[in-house]
CSV table of C-alpha atoms in Angstrom, one decimal:
chain,number,residue,atom,x,y,z
A,1,MET,CA,-4.9,-1.1,-19.3
A,2,ARG,CA,-8.5,-1.2,-17.9
A,3,LEU,CA,-7.6,-4.1,-15.6
A,4,PHE,CA,-4.4,-2.3,-14.5
A,5,VAL,CA,-6.5,0.7,-13.4
A,6,ILE,CA,-9.0,-1.5,-11.6
A,7,GLU,CA,-6.1,-3.2,-9.8
A,8,LEU,CA,-4.7,0.1,-8.8
A,9,ARG,CA,-8.1,1.2,-7.4
A,10,LYS,CA,-8.3,-2.0,-5.4
A,11,GLU,CA,-5.1,-1.1,-3.6
A,12,ARG,CA,-6.6,1.9,-1.9
A,13,ARG,CA,-6.0,2.0,1.9
A,14,THR,CA,-4.0,-1.2,1.8
A,15,GLY,CA,-0.8,0.7,2.6
A,16,VAL,CA,1.0,-0.9,-0.3
A,17,PHE,CA,1.6,2.5,-1.9
A,18,LEU,CA,3.5,3.5,1.3
A,19,VAL,CA,5.6,0.4,1.6
A,20,PHE,CA,7.9,0.9,-1.4
A,21,PRO,CA,8.4,4.6,-1.1
A,22,SER,CA,9.2,4.1,2.6
A,23,ALA,CA,11.8,1.4,1.6
A,24,GLY,CA,13.2,3.9,-1.0
A,25,VAL,CA,13.4,6.8,1.4
A,26,LEU,CA,14.9,4.7,4.2
A,27,GLY,CA,17.5,3.3,1.8
A,28,ALA,CA,18.3,6.8,0.6
A,29,VAL,CA,18.6,8.2,4.1
A,30,TYR,CA,20.7,5.3,5.1
A,31,ALA,CA,23.1,5.9,2.2
A,32,PHE,CA,23.4,9.6,3.1
A,33,LEU,CA,24.0,8.9,6.8
A,34,VAL,CA,26.5,6.1,6.3
A,35,PHE,CA,28.5,7.9,3.6
A,36,HIS,CA,28.7,11.2,5.6
A,37,LEU,CA,29.5,9.5,8.9
A,38,ARG,CA,32.0,7.0,7.5
A,39,LYS,CA,33.2,8.7,4.3
A,40,ASP,CA,36.9,8.6,5.1
A,41,THR,CA,36.9,5.0,6.3
A,42,LEU,CA,34.9,3.8,3.3
A,43,LEU,CA,37.1,5.7,0.7
A,44,SER,CA,40.2,4.3,2.3
A,45,LEU,CA,39.1,0.7,1.4
A,46,PRO,CA,41.3,-1.0,-1.2
A,47,SER,CA,38.7,-0.7,-4.1
A,48,ALA,CA,37.8,1.8,-6.7
A,49,PRO,CA,35.6,4.7,-5.4
A,50,MET,CA,32.7,3.7,-7.6
A,51,ASP,CA,32.8,0.1,-6.3
A,52,ILE,CA,32.8,1.3,-2.8
A,53,LEU,CA,29.9,3.7,-3.3
A,54,LEU,CA,27.8,1.0,-5.0
A,55,THR,CA,28.7,-2.2,-3.1
A,56,GLN,CA,29.1,-0.9,0.5
A,57,LEU,CA,25.7,0.7,0.6
A,58,CYS,CA,23.8,-1.9,-1.5
A,59,GLY,CA,23.4,-4.5,1.4
A,60,ILE,CA,21.0,-2.6,3.6
A,61,MET,CA,19.1,-1.0,0.6
A,62,THR,CA,18.5,-4.6,-0.7
A,63,VAL,CA,17.2,-5.7,2.7
A,64,PHE,CA,14.8,-2.7,2.8
A,65,ASN,CA,13.6,-3.6,-0.7
A,66,LEU,CA,13.4,-7.3,0.1
A,67,PHE,CA,11.2,-6.7,3.1
A,68,GLY,CA,9.2,-4.2,1.1
A,69,ILE,CA,8.5,-6.9,-1.5
A,70,ILE,CA,7.5,-9.5,1.1
A,71,THR,CA,5.2,-7.1,2.9
A,72,ALA,CA,3.6,-5.6,-0.2
A,73,ALA,CA,3.0,-9.0,-1.8
A,74,CYS,CA,1.3,-10.2,1.3
A,75,MET,CA,-0.8,-7.0,1.6
A,76,VAL,CA,-2.0,-7.0,-2.0
A,77,CYS,CA,-3.1,-10.7,-1.9
A,78,HIS,CA,-4.5,-10.6,1.6
A,79,MET,CA,-6.8,-7.8,0.5
A,80,GLU,CA,-8.3,-10.2,-2.1
A,81,PHE,CA,-9.0,-13.0,0.5
A,82,GLN,CA,-9.9,-10.9,3.5
A,83,GLY,CA,-13.6,-10.1,2.7
A,84,GLY,CA,-14.0,-13.0,0.3
A,85,ALA,CA,-13.4,-10.7,-2.7
A,86,ALA,CA,-11.4,-13.4,-4.5
A,87,LYS,CA,-14.6,-15.5,-4.6
A,88,LYS,CA,-16.5,-12.6,-6.1
A,89,MET,CA,-13.8,-12.1,-8.7
A,90,ALA,CA,-14.0,-15.8,-9.7
A,91,ALA,CA,-17.7,-15.2,-10.6
A,92,LEU,CA,-16.9,-12.2,-12.8
A,93,PRO,CA,-16.0,-12.0,-16.5
A,94,VAL,CA,-12.3,-11.3,-15.8
A,95,SER,CA,-9.2,-13.3,-16.4
A,96,ALA,CA,-7.6,-14.3,-13.1
A,97,GLY,CA,-4.3,-14.6,-14.9
A,98,ALA,CA,-4.5,-11.1,-16.3
A,99,VAL,CA,-5.3,-9.8,-12.7
A,100,TYR,CA,-2.3,-11.7,-11.5
A,101,PHE,CA,-0.1,-10.1,-14.1
A,102,CYS,CA,-1.4,-6.6,-13.3
A,103,ARG,CA,-0.6,-7.2,-9.6
A,104,PHE,CA,2.9,-8.2,-10.6
A,105,LEU,CA,3.3,-5.2,-12.8
A,106,ILE,CA,2.1,-2.8,-10.0
A,107,LEU,CA,4.5,-4.2,-7.5
A,108,SER,CA,7.4,-4.1,-10.1
A,109,MET,CA,6.7,-0.4,-10.8
A,110,LEU,CA,6.6,0.4,-7.1
A,111,LEU,CA,9.9,-1.4,-6.6
A,112,LEU,CA,11.3,0.5,-9.5
A,113,ALA,CA,10.2,3.8,-7.7
A,114,ALA,CA,11.9,2.7,-4.5
A,115,ALA,CA,15.1,1.8,-6.4
A,116,ALA,CA,15.0,5.1,-8.2
A,117,LEU,CA,14.9,7.0,-4.9
A,118,GLN,CA,17.8,5.0,-3.6
A,119,ASN,CA,19.8,5.5,-6.7
A,120,LEU,CA,19.1,9.2,-6.7
A,121,ALA,CA,20.8,9.3,-3.3
A,122,LEU,CA,23.8,7.4,-4.7
A,123,LEU,CA,23.9,9.8,-7.6
A,124,TRP,CA,24.0,12.8,-5.2
A,125,ILE,CA,26.6,11.2,-3.0
A,126,GLY,CA,28.7,10.2,-6.1
A,127,ARG,CA,28.7,13.7,-7.4
A,128,THR,CA,29.4,15.4,-4.1
A,129,ASP,CA,31.5,13.0,-2.0
A,130,LEU,CA,33.6,10.9,-4.4
A,131,PRO,CA,37.0,12.2,-5.5
A,132,GLN,CA,37.1,14.4,-8.5
A,133,GLY,CA,36.5,12.4,-11.7
A,134,ALA,CA,35.8,9.1,-9.9
A,135,PHE,CA,32.0,9.1,-10.4
A,136,VAL,CA,30.8,7.4,-13.5
A,137,LEU,CA,27.1,7.7,-14.3
A,138,GLY,CA,27.1,4.7,-16.6
A,139,THR,CA,28.4,2.4,-13.9
A,140,LEU,CA,25.7,3.6,-11.5
A,141,LEU,CA,23.0,3.0,-14.1
A,142,ARG,CA,24.3,-0.4,-15.0
A,143,PHE,CA,24.6,-1.5,-11.4
A,144,ALA,CA,21.1,-0.1,-10.6
A,145,GLY,CA,19.6,-2.1,-13.4
A,146,TYR,CA,21.5,-5.2,-12.2
A,147,VAL,CA,20.3,-4.8,-8.6
A,148,PHE,CA,16.7,-4.3,-9.8
A,149,LEU,CA,16.9,-7.3,-12.1
A,150,ALA,CA,18.3,-9.4,-9.3
A,151,ALA,CA,15.3,-8.5,-7.1
A,152,MET,CA,12.7,-9.6,-9.6
A,153,PRO,CA,12.8,-13.4,-8.9
A,154,VAL,CA,11.9,-12.6,-5.2
A,155,LEU,CA,9.1,-10.3,-6.3
A,156,SER,CA,7.8,-12.9,-8.8
A,157,PHE,CA,8.1,-15.7,-6.2
A,158,MET,CA,6.4,-13.8,-3.5
A,159,VAL,CA,3.4,-12.7,-5.7
A,160,LEU,CA,3.1,-16.4,-6.7
A,161,LEU,CA,3.0,-17.6,-3.1
A,162,ALA,CA,0.8,-14.8,-1.8
A,163,SER,CA,-1.7,-15.3,-4.6
A,164,CYS,CA,-2.0,-19.0,-4.0
A,165,LEU,CA,-2.1,-19.1,-0.2
A,166,GLN,CA,-5.1,-17.6,1.6
A,167,ASN,CA,-3.4,-17.4,5.0
A,168,MET,CA,-1.2,-14.4,4.8
A,169,TRP,CA,1.2,-15.6,7.5
A,170,VAL,CA,2.4,-18.5,5.3
A,171,PRO,CA,3.9,-16.4,2.5
A,172,LEU,CA,5.2,-13.9,5.2
A,173,GLY,CA,6.9,-16.8,7.0
A,174,VAL,CA,8.3,-18.2,3.8
A,175,GLY,CA,9.6,-14.7,2.9
A,176,VAL,CA,11.4,-14.3,6.2
A,177,ALA,CA,12.8,-17.9,5.9
A,178,GLY,CA,13.9,-17.0,2.4
A,179,PHE,CA,15.7,-13.9,3.6
A,180,LEU,CA,17.6,-15.8,6.4
A,181,THR,CA,18.7,-18.7,4.1
A,182,GLY,CA,19.5,-16.2,1.3
A,183,MET,CA,21.8,-14.3,3.7
A,184,ALA,CA,23.5,-17.5,4.7
A,185,PHE,CA,24.2,-18.6,1.1
A,186,ALA,CA,24.6,-15.2,-0.6
A,187,ASP,CA,28.4,-15.3,-0.7
A,188,THR,CA,28.8,-18.9,-1.8
A,189,GLU,CA,30.3,-19.5,-5.2
A,190,GLN,CA,28.3,-22.7,-5.8
A,191,PRO,CA,26.1,-21.9,-8.9
A,192,LEU,CA,23.4,-24.3,-7.6
A,193,PHE,CA,22.4,-21.8,-5.0
A,194,LEU,CA,21.4,-19.4,-7.7
A,195,LEU,CA,18.2,-21.5,-7.9
A,196,HIS,CA,17.3,-19.8,-4.6
A,197,PRO,CA,15.6,-16.5,-5.6
A,198,PHE,CA,16.6,-14.8,-2.3
A,199,VAL,CA,20.3,-15.7,-3.0
A,200,VAL,CA,20.0,-14.1,-6.4
A,201,MET,CA,18.6,-10.9,-4.9
A,202,LEU,CA,21.3,-10.7,-2.3
A,203,LYS,CA,24.2,-11.5,-4.7
A,204,PRO,CA,24.9,-7.9,-5.8
A,205,ALA,CA,25.0,-6.9,-2.1
A,206,ALA,CA,27.6,-9.6,-1.4
A,207,ALA,CA,29.8,-8.7,-4.3
A,208,MET,CA,33.0,-6.7,-3.9
A,209,ASN,CA,32.8,-4.9,-7.2
A,210,ALA,CA,30.0,-3.2,-9.2
A,211,LYS,CA,30.5,-5.5,-12.2
A,212,PRO,CA,27.3,-7.4,-13.0
A,213,ASP,CA,27.6,-11.2,-12.7
A,214,ILE,CA,26.3,-12.7,-15.9
A,215,ALA,CA,25.2,-15.9,-14.1
A,216,VAL,CA,23.1,-13.9,-11.7
A,217,VAL,CA,21.5,-12.0,-14.6
A,218,ILE,CA,20.6,-15.2,-16.4
A,219,ALA,CA,19.3,-16.8,-13.2
A,220,ALA,CA,17.2,-13.7,-12.4
A,221,ILE,CA,15.6,-13.6,-15.9
A,222,VAL,CA,14.8,-17.3,-16.0
A,223,GLU,CA,13.4,-17.4,-12.4
A,224,THR,CA,11.3,-14.3,-12.8
A,225,ALA,CA,9.8,-15.8,-16.0
A,226,VAL,CA,9.3,-19.2,-14.5
A,227,PHE,CA,7.5,-17.9,-11.4
A,228,LEU,CA,5.5,-15.4,-13.4
A,229,CYS,CA,4.3,-18.1,-15.8
A,230,MET,CA,3.6,-20.5,-13.0
A,231,GLY,CA,1.5,-17.9,-11.2
A,232,PHE,CA,-0.3,-17.0,-14.4
A,233,TRP,CA,-1.1,-20.6,-15.2
A,234,LEU,CA,-2.2,-21.5,-11.7
A,235,THR,CA,-4.5,-18.6,-11.3
A,236,GLU,CA,-5.9,-19.0,-14.8
A,237,LYS,CA,-6.5,-22.8,-14.5
A,238,SER,CA,-7.4,-23.2,-10.9
A,239,HIS,CA,-11.0,-22.7,-9.7
A,240,TYR,CA,-11.8,-20.6,-6.6
A,241,GLU,CA,-12.4,-23.8,-4.6
B,1,MET,CA,-40.3,-24.6,-22.9
B,2,ASP,CA,-37.9,-21.7,-22.9
B,3,ASN,CA,-35.3,-22.5,-20.2
B,4,ILE,CA,-32.5,-20.1,-19.4
B,5,ILE,CA,-30.6,-22.8,-17.3
B,6,THR,CA,-30.6,-26.5,-18.1
B,7,THR,CA,-28.3,-28.9,-16.2
B,8,GLU,CA,-27.8,-32.5,-17.3
B,9,ARG,CA,-26.9,-34.9,-14.6
B,10,LEU,CA,-24.6,-32.4,-12.9
B,11,THR,CA,-22.3,-34.0,-10.3
B,12,LYS,CA,-19.7,-32.8,-7.9
B,13,LYS,CA,-17.6,-35.1,-5.9
B,14,TYR,CA,-15.0,-34.2,-3.3
B,15,LYS,CA,-12.9,-37.3,-2.9
B,16,ARG,CA,-15.4,-39.9,-1.6
B,17,PHE,CA,-18.1,-37.4,-0.7
B,18,THR,CA,-20.7,-36.6,-3.4
B,19,ALA,CA,-22.0,-33.1,-2.8
B,20,VAL,CA,-24.2,-33.0,-5.9
B,21,ASP,CA,-25.4,-36.2,-7.5
B,22,GLY,CA,-26.7,-36.2,-11.0
B,23,VAL,CA,-28.9,-33.1,-10.7
B,24,SER,CA,-30.9,-32.1,-13.8
B,25,LEU,CA,-32.5,-28.7,-13.4
B,26,HIS,CA,-34.7,-26.7,-15.8
B,27,ILE,CA,-35.2,-23.1,-14.9
B,28,ARG,CA,-37.7,-21.2,-17.0
B,29,ARG,CA,-36.8,-17.8,-18.4
B,30,GLY,CA,-38.5,-14.9,-16.4
B,31,SER,CA,-39.4,-17.1,-13.4
B,32,ILE,CA,-38.3,-17.2,-9.8
B,33,TYR,CA,-36.8,-20.6,-9.1
B,34,GLY,CA,-36.7,-21.6,-5.4
B,35,PHE,CA,-33.9,-23.9,-4.6
B,36,LEU,CA,-34.6,-25.8,-1.4
B,37,GLY,CA,-32.7,-28.2,0.7
B,38,PRO,CA,-31.3,-28.7,4.2
B,39,ASN,CA,-27.8,-27.5,5.1
B,40,GLY,CA,-25.2,-29.5,3.1
B,41,ALA,CA,-27.7,-30.6,0.5
B,42,GLY,CA,-25.6,-29.2,-2.3
B,43,LYS,CA,-27.4,-26.0,-3.2
B,44,SER,CA,-24.4,-23.7,-2.9
B,45,THR,CA,-22.2,-26.2,-4.7
B,46,THR,CA,-24.7,-26.4,-7.6
B,47,MET,CA,-24.8,-22.6,-7.8
B,48,LYS,CA,-21.0,-22.4,-7.7
B,49,MET,CA,-20.8,-24.8,-10.6
B,50,LEU,CA,-23.2,-22.6,-12.6
B,51,LEU,CA,-20.9,-19.7,-12.0
B,52,GLY,CA,-17.7,-21.6,-12.9
B,53,ILE,CA,-16.3,-21.1,-9.4
B,54,THR,CA,-16.0,-24.9,-9.0
B,55,ALA,CA,-15.8,-27.4,-11.8
B,56,PRO,CA,-18.3,-30.3,-12.1
B,57,THR,CA,-17.0,-33.8,-11.7
B,58,ALA,CA,-19.5,-35.0,-14.3
B,59,GLY,CA,-22.5,-33.8,-16.2
B,60,SER,CA,-23.0,-30.6,-18.1
B,61,PHE,CA,-25.1,-27.4,-18.1
B,62,SER,CA,-26.0,-24.6,-20.4
B,63,ILE,CA,-27.0,-21.0,-19.5
B,64,ASP,CA,-28.9,-19.2,-22.1
B,65,GLY,CA,-27.6,-21.8,-24.6
B,66,ARG,CA,-24.0,-21.1,-23.7
B,67,HIS,CA,-21.5,-23.5,-22.2
B,68,PHE,CA,-18.6,-23.3,-19.8
B,69,PRO,CA,-15.7,-22.8,-20.2
B,70,GLU,CA,-15.7,-21.7,-23.8
B,71,ASP,CA,-18.4,-19.0,-23.2
B,72,ARG,CA,-17.3,-18.1,-19.7
B,73,THR,CA,-17.0,-14.3,-20.3
B,74,ALA,CA,-20.4,-14.1,-22.1
B,75,ILE,CA,-22.1,-16.2,-19.5
B,76,LEU,CA,-20.7,-14.3,-16.5
B,77,LYS,CA,-21.5,-10.9,-18.0
B,78,GLY,CA,-25.2,-11.8,-17.9
B,79,ILE,CA,-25.3,-13.2,-14.3
B,80,GLY,CA,-25.5,-11.3,-11.0
B,81,SER,CA,-24.6,-13.5,-8.1
B,82,LEU,CA,-24.5,-13.6,-4.4
B,83,ILE,CA,-23.1,-16.9,-3.2
B,84,GLU,CA,-23.0,-18.0,0.5
B,85,SER,CA,-21.7,-14.8,2.2
B,86,PRO,CA,-21.3,-11.4,0.6
B,87,ALA,CA,-17.8,-10.9,-0.9
B,88,PHE,CA,-16.2,-7.5,-1.0
B,89,TYR,CA,-13.0,-5.5,-0.5
B,90,ALA,CA,-12.9,-4.6,3.2
B,91,ASN,CA,-10.5,-1.7,2.4
B,92,LEU,CA,-12.9,0.0,0.0
B,93,THR,CA,-16.2,1.8,0.6
B,94,GLY,CA,-19.5,0.2,-0.6
B,95,ARG,CA,-19.6,2.6,-3.5
B,96,GLU,CA,-15.9,1.9,-4.4
B,97,ASN,CA,-16.6,-1.9,-4.3
B,98,LEU,CA,-19.5,-1.5,-6.7
B,99,ASP,CA,-17.4,0.8,-8.9
B,100,ILE,CA,-14.8,-2.0,-9.2
B,101,LEU,CA,-17.5,-4.4,-10.3
B,102,ARG,CA,-19.0,-1.8,-12.7
B,103,ARG,CA,-15.6,-1.3,-14.3
B,104,ILE,CA,-15.1,-5.0,-14.8
B,105,LEU,CA,-18.6,-5.4,-16.3
B,106,GLU,CA,-18.0,-2.2,-18.4
B,107,LEU,CA,-21.3,-0.6,-17.2
B,108,PRO,CA,-22.2,3.1,-17.2
B,109,LYS,CA,-21.3,5.1,-14.0
B,110,ASP,CA,-24.9,5.6,-12.9
B,111,THR,CA,-25.5,1.8,-12.4
B,112,VAL,CA,-23.6,2.1,-9.0
B,113,ASP,CA,-26.1,4.7,-7.6
B,114,ASP,CA,-29.0,2.7,-9.1
B,115,ALA,CA,-27.8,-0.5,-7.3
B,116,LEU,CA,-27.2,1.3,-4.0
B,117,GLU,CA,-30.7,2.8,-4.2
B,118,LEU,CA,-32.3,-0.6,-5.0
B,119,VAL,CA,-31.0,-2.1,-1.8
B,120,GLY,CA,-31.4,1.0,0.4
B,121,LEU,CA,-27.7,1.5,0.9
B,122,THR,CA,-27.3,5.0,-0.7
B,123,GLU,CA,-26.5,6.8,2.6
B,124,ALA,CA,-24.0,4.2,3.7
B,125,GLY,CA,-22.4,4.1,0.3
B,126,ASN,CA,-19.3,6.1,1.3
B,127,ARG,CA,-18.5,4.1,4.4
B,128,LEU,CA,-15.9,1.3,4.5
B,129,ALA,CA,-17.4,-2.0,3.6
B,130,GLY,CA,-15.3,-3.7,6.3
B,131,LYS,CA,-17.2,-1.6,8.9
B,132,TYR,CA,-20.7,-2.6,7.6
B,133,SER,CA,-23.1,-4.6,9.8
B,134,LEU,CA,-23.9,-8.1,8.6
B,135,GLY,CA,-27.2,-6.9,7.1
B,136,MET,CA,-25.4,-4.0,5.3
B,137,LYS,CA,-22.8,-6.4,3.9
B,138,GLN,CA,-25.7,-8.6,2.6
B,139,ARG,CA,-27.3,-5.6,1.0
B,140,LEU,CA,-23.9,-4.7,-0.6
B,141,GLY,CA,-23.6,-8.2,-1.9
B,142,LEU,CA,-27.1,-8.0,-3.4
B,143,ALA,CA,-26.3,-4.6,-4.9
B,144,GLY,CA,-23.3,-6.2,-6.5
B,145,ALA,CA,-25.5,-8.9,-8.0
B,146,LEU,CA,-28.1,-6.4,-9.2
B,147,LEU,CA,-25.5,-4.1,-10.8
B,148,GLY,CA,-26.5,-3.3,-14.4
B,149,ARG,CA,-29.7,-5.3,-13.9
B,150,PRO,CA,-28.4,-8.6,-15.3
B,151,PRO,CA,-30.9,-11.0,-17.0
B,152,LEU,CA,-30.1,-13.8,-14.6
B,153,LEU,CA,-29.6,-13.6,-10.8
B,154,LEU,CA,-28.2,-16.5,-8.7
B,155,LEU,CA,-28.9,-15.7,-5.0
B,156,ASP,CA,-27.8,-18.0,-2.3
B,157,GLU,CA,-29.7,-17.2,0.9
B,158,PRO,CA,-29.8,-13.5,0.2
B,159,THR,CA,-31.7,-12.5,3.3
B,160,ASN,CA,-29.1,-14.0,5.7
B,161,GLY,CA,-28.3,-11.5,8.4
B,162,LEU,CA,-31.1,-9.1,7.6
B,163,ASP,CA,-33.6,-7.9,10.2
B,164,PRO,CA,-37.4,-8.7,9.7
B,165,SER,CA,-38.1,-5.4,7.9
B,166,GLY,CA,-34.9,-5.9,5.8
B,167,ILE,CA,-36.1,-9.4,4.9
B,168,HIS,CA,-39.5,-8.1,3.9
B,169,GLU,CA,-37.9,-5.3,1.8
B,170,ILE,CA,-35.4,-7.6,0.0
B,171,ARG,CA,-38.1,-10.2,-0.5
B,172,SER,CA,-40.4,-7.6,-2.1
B,173,LEU,CA,-37.5,-6.4,-4.3
B,174,ILE,CA,-36.6,-9.9,-5.5
B,175,GLN,CA,-40.3,-10.7,-6.1
B,176,SER,CA,-40.6,-7.6,-8.3
B,177,LEU,CA,-37.5,-8.2,-10.3
B,178,PRO,CA,-38.8,-10.5,-13.1
B,179,GLU,CA,-41.6,-8.1,-13.9
B,180,ARG,CA,-39.5,-4.9,-13.5
B,181,TYR,CA,-36.3,-6.0,-15.3
B,182,HIS,CA,-37.4,-9.1,-17.1
B,183,CYS,CA,-34.8,-11.2,-15.3
B,184,THR,CA,-34.8,-14.8,-14.1
B,185,VAL,CA,-34.0,-15.4,-10.4
B,186,MET,CA,-32.6,-18.6,-8.9
B,187,ILE,CA,-32.8,-18.3,-5.2
B,188,SER,CA,-31.9,-20.7,-2.4
B,189,SER,CA,-33.0,-20.2,1.1
B,190,HIS,CA,-33.3,-22.3,4.3
B,191,MET,CA,-36.3,-20.1,5.2
B,192,LEU,CA,-38.7,-22.2,3.3
B,193,SER,CA,-41.7,-20.0,4.0
B,194,GLU,CA,-39.8,-17.3,2.1
B,195,ILE,CA,-39.5,-19.5,-1.0
B,196,GLU,CA,-43.1,-20.3,-0.7
B,197,ARG,CA,-44.0,-16.6,-0.9
B,198,MET,CA,-41.7,-15.8,-3.8
B,199,ALA,CA,-41.0,-18.7,-6.1
B,200,ASP,CA,-42.9,-19.8,-9.3
B,201,ASP,CA,-41.0,-23.1,-9.4
B,202,VAL,CA,-39.1,-25.1,-6.9
B,203,GLY,CA,-36.3,-27.7,-6.9
B,204,ILE,CA,-35.8,-29.7,-3.7
B,205,LEU,CA,-32.4,-31.1,-3.0
B,206,ASN,CA,-31.3,-33.6,-0.3
B,207,HIS,CA,-27.9,-35.2,0.0
B,208,GLY,CA,-27.0,-33.8,-3.4
B,209,ARG,CA,-30.0,-35.5,-5.1
B,210,LEU,CA,-32.9,-33.6,-6.7
B,211,LEU,CA,-36.1,-35.0,-5.0
B,212,PHE,CA,-38.5,-32.8,-6.8
B,213,GLU,CA,-38.7,-30.1,-9.5
B,214,GLY,CA,-41.8,-28.3,-10.7
B,215,SER,CA,-44.3,-25.6,-9.8
B,216,LEU,CA,-45.7,-25.1,-6.4
B,217,GLU,CA,-49.0,-26.5,-7.6
B,218,GLU,CA,-47.2,-29.6,-9.0
B,219,LEU,CA,-45.5,-30.0,-5.6
B,220,ARG,CA,-48.9,-30.0,-3.9
B,221,CYS,CA,-50.2,-32.7,-6.3
B,222,TYR,CA,-47.0,-34.7,-6.0
B,223,ALA,CA,-47.1,-34.5,-2.2
B,224,GLY,CA,-50.8,-35.5,-2.1
B,225,GLY,CA,-50.1,-38.5,-4.4
B,226,GLN,CA,-47.2,-39.6,-2.1
B,227,GLY,CA,-49.3,-39.4,1.0
B,228,LYS,CA,-47.4,-36.4,2.3
B,229,PRO,CA,-49.3,-33.4,3.9
B,230,ALA,CA,-50.7,-31.2,1.2
B,231,GLY,CA,-53.1,-28.3,0.7
B,232,GLY,CA,-53.0,-24.5,1.1
B,233,LEU,CA,-50.0,-24.2,-1.1
B,234,GLY,CA,-49.5,-21.7,-3.9
B,235,LYS,CA,-48.7,-18.1,-4.3
B,236,SER,CA,-51.6,-15.8,-3.8
B,237,ALA,CA,-52.0,-12.4,-5.5
B,238,ASP,CA,-50.7,-10.5,-2.5
B,239,GLY,CA,-47.4,-12.4,-2.6
B,240,GLY,CA,-48.3,-15.4,-0.7
B,241,ALA,CA,-49.1,-14.1,2.8
B,242,ALA,CA,-52.6,-15.3,2.6
B,243,ALA,CA,-51.6,-18.8,1.7
B,244,TYR,CA,-49.1,-18.8,4.6
B,245,LEU,CA,-51.8,-17.8,7.1
B,246,GLN,CA,-54.6,-19.8,5.7
B,247,PRO,CA,-56.4,-21.7,8.5
B,248,GLY,CA,-55.6,-25.4,8.2
B,249,GLY,CA,-53.3,-24.7,5.3
B,250,VAL,CA,-50.1,-26.6,5.1
B,251,ARG,CA,-47.0,-24.7,4.3
B,252,LEU,CA,-44.3,-25.8,1.8
B,253,GLU,CA,-42.1,-26.4,4.8
B,254,ASP,CA,-44.3,-29.3,5.9
B,255,VAL,CA,-44.2,-30.9,2.5
B,256,PHE,CA,-40.5,-30.3,2.2
B,257,LEU,CA,-39.7,-31.7,5.6
B,258,ALA,CA,-41.8,-34.8,5.0
B,259,MET,CA,-40.0,-35.3,1.6
B,260,VAL,CA,-36.6,-34.9,3.1
B,261,GLU,CA,-37.4,-37.2,6.1
B,262,GLN,CA,-38.6,-39.9,3.7
B,263,ASP,CA,-35.5,-39.6,1.6
B,264,ASN,CA,-33.3,-39.7,4.7
B,265,ALA,CA,-35.0,-42.9,5.9
B,266,ALA,CA,-34.6,-44.4,2.4
B,267,GLY,CA,-31.0,-43.5,2.5
B,268,LYS,CA,-30.5,-45.2,5.8
B,269,ARG,CA,-32.2,-48.3,4.6
B,270,ARG,CA,-29.9,-48.3,1.5
B,271,ALA,CA,-26.8,-47.9,3.8
B,272,GLU,CA,-27.9,-50.8,5.9
């Protein structure tokens, strides 16, 4: 808890506390705008109203969150390398692995806040704009959990990369490349592509119904754990030099 | 003898380059140990190994009877350090930077003000560290090292970037530390006259090898015996200024340069 508070204090003026709420607000505004402008077109699609509400708006929200993750991970780790603070931390009685874990936890909580804002917008739209009796809160909550879980491998992967690479442009470039390749392979059925964390994150956005895909859930849990453990091990074992 | 730091044939190799070559140091508790050497001699690398920032290739060391990595936390809790350039969070103020260190070291709140005051940074404490001048950054780095008044200080060229009055101020502060806070200071500097004025003992490093270790008086005797320029060395009661200006006196710098030159020549002969 002490380390978590220290990590929070370090993030002052980095802009990281603005990134995720911005992604959340942008996602929510996008959902309101699209549903109000294209309500009739969307509801005339050959799917259940709940599937339309969740899958048709999910794509852009996911993109906002994805770029939020890439930017925030780069910001948080760049701040450690910018003034040589990482070197100072290496000479202090603090576990580098624990610091890494706290950083991951902070970004996860901020992503959760962004997702909460976006899902509040979906809740509002569902209650006001869907046909009477079509809105199901349980479906929304289940899909929100699924989307959040699918985003965790990218978060875990980006924190790992940004923590290991001192040049911020490298993880930023990898993040953008990951997004582009993820977009290209998101709708493929080949399970091998689930090894790509960006594909996993974009899978719910490419789906045509709001039913969670168990393969995506398993891939998300495994990849998140693997990247997190790798990052923890690397930071704990490696010396500053 | 009560040594706070003892190294045993400490070695660091980077692929085929040997940065530190079998260095055995003995640093007395409560002393100021001057670590001398030209650029690239291995001073910073040795200090980094003592802090666990880099791992030794061979050899071992103990700090206050403790060993890395098993006693890492206990060792680092008792060391204040400033290695190479000052390290800080550019997005935080000087005070916030020290507060981060204070929280990690689990020190009381007033240690931050104490450290800022010691280095003369109280007024600039609420400014962003990223906007500090080089001298102010150096002072902030030193404040971070002095935070909580640790029993051991490892300072790598701590007066870098300071103006002459700042150098004098920080030098006086470092000189006073063993007496005021009963701490041990290991200090490296390329300003050899500075070490001459502050140190009780010196270690001279060249190409990663320890050429000499002992008190300034022993260095004078050693240099005399080796046919190197000697005389006029030693710290005077007023902090060494008299020795430095003594007519006909030879500074540590002259002895040091002669020693390094001889070692370089021997190295060349070995290479041939």
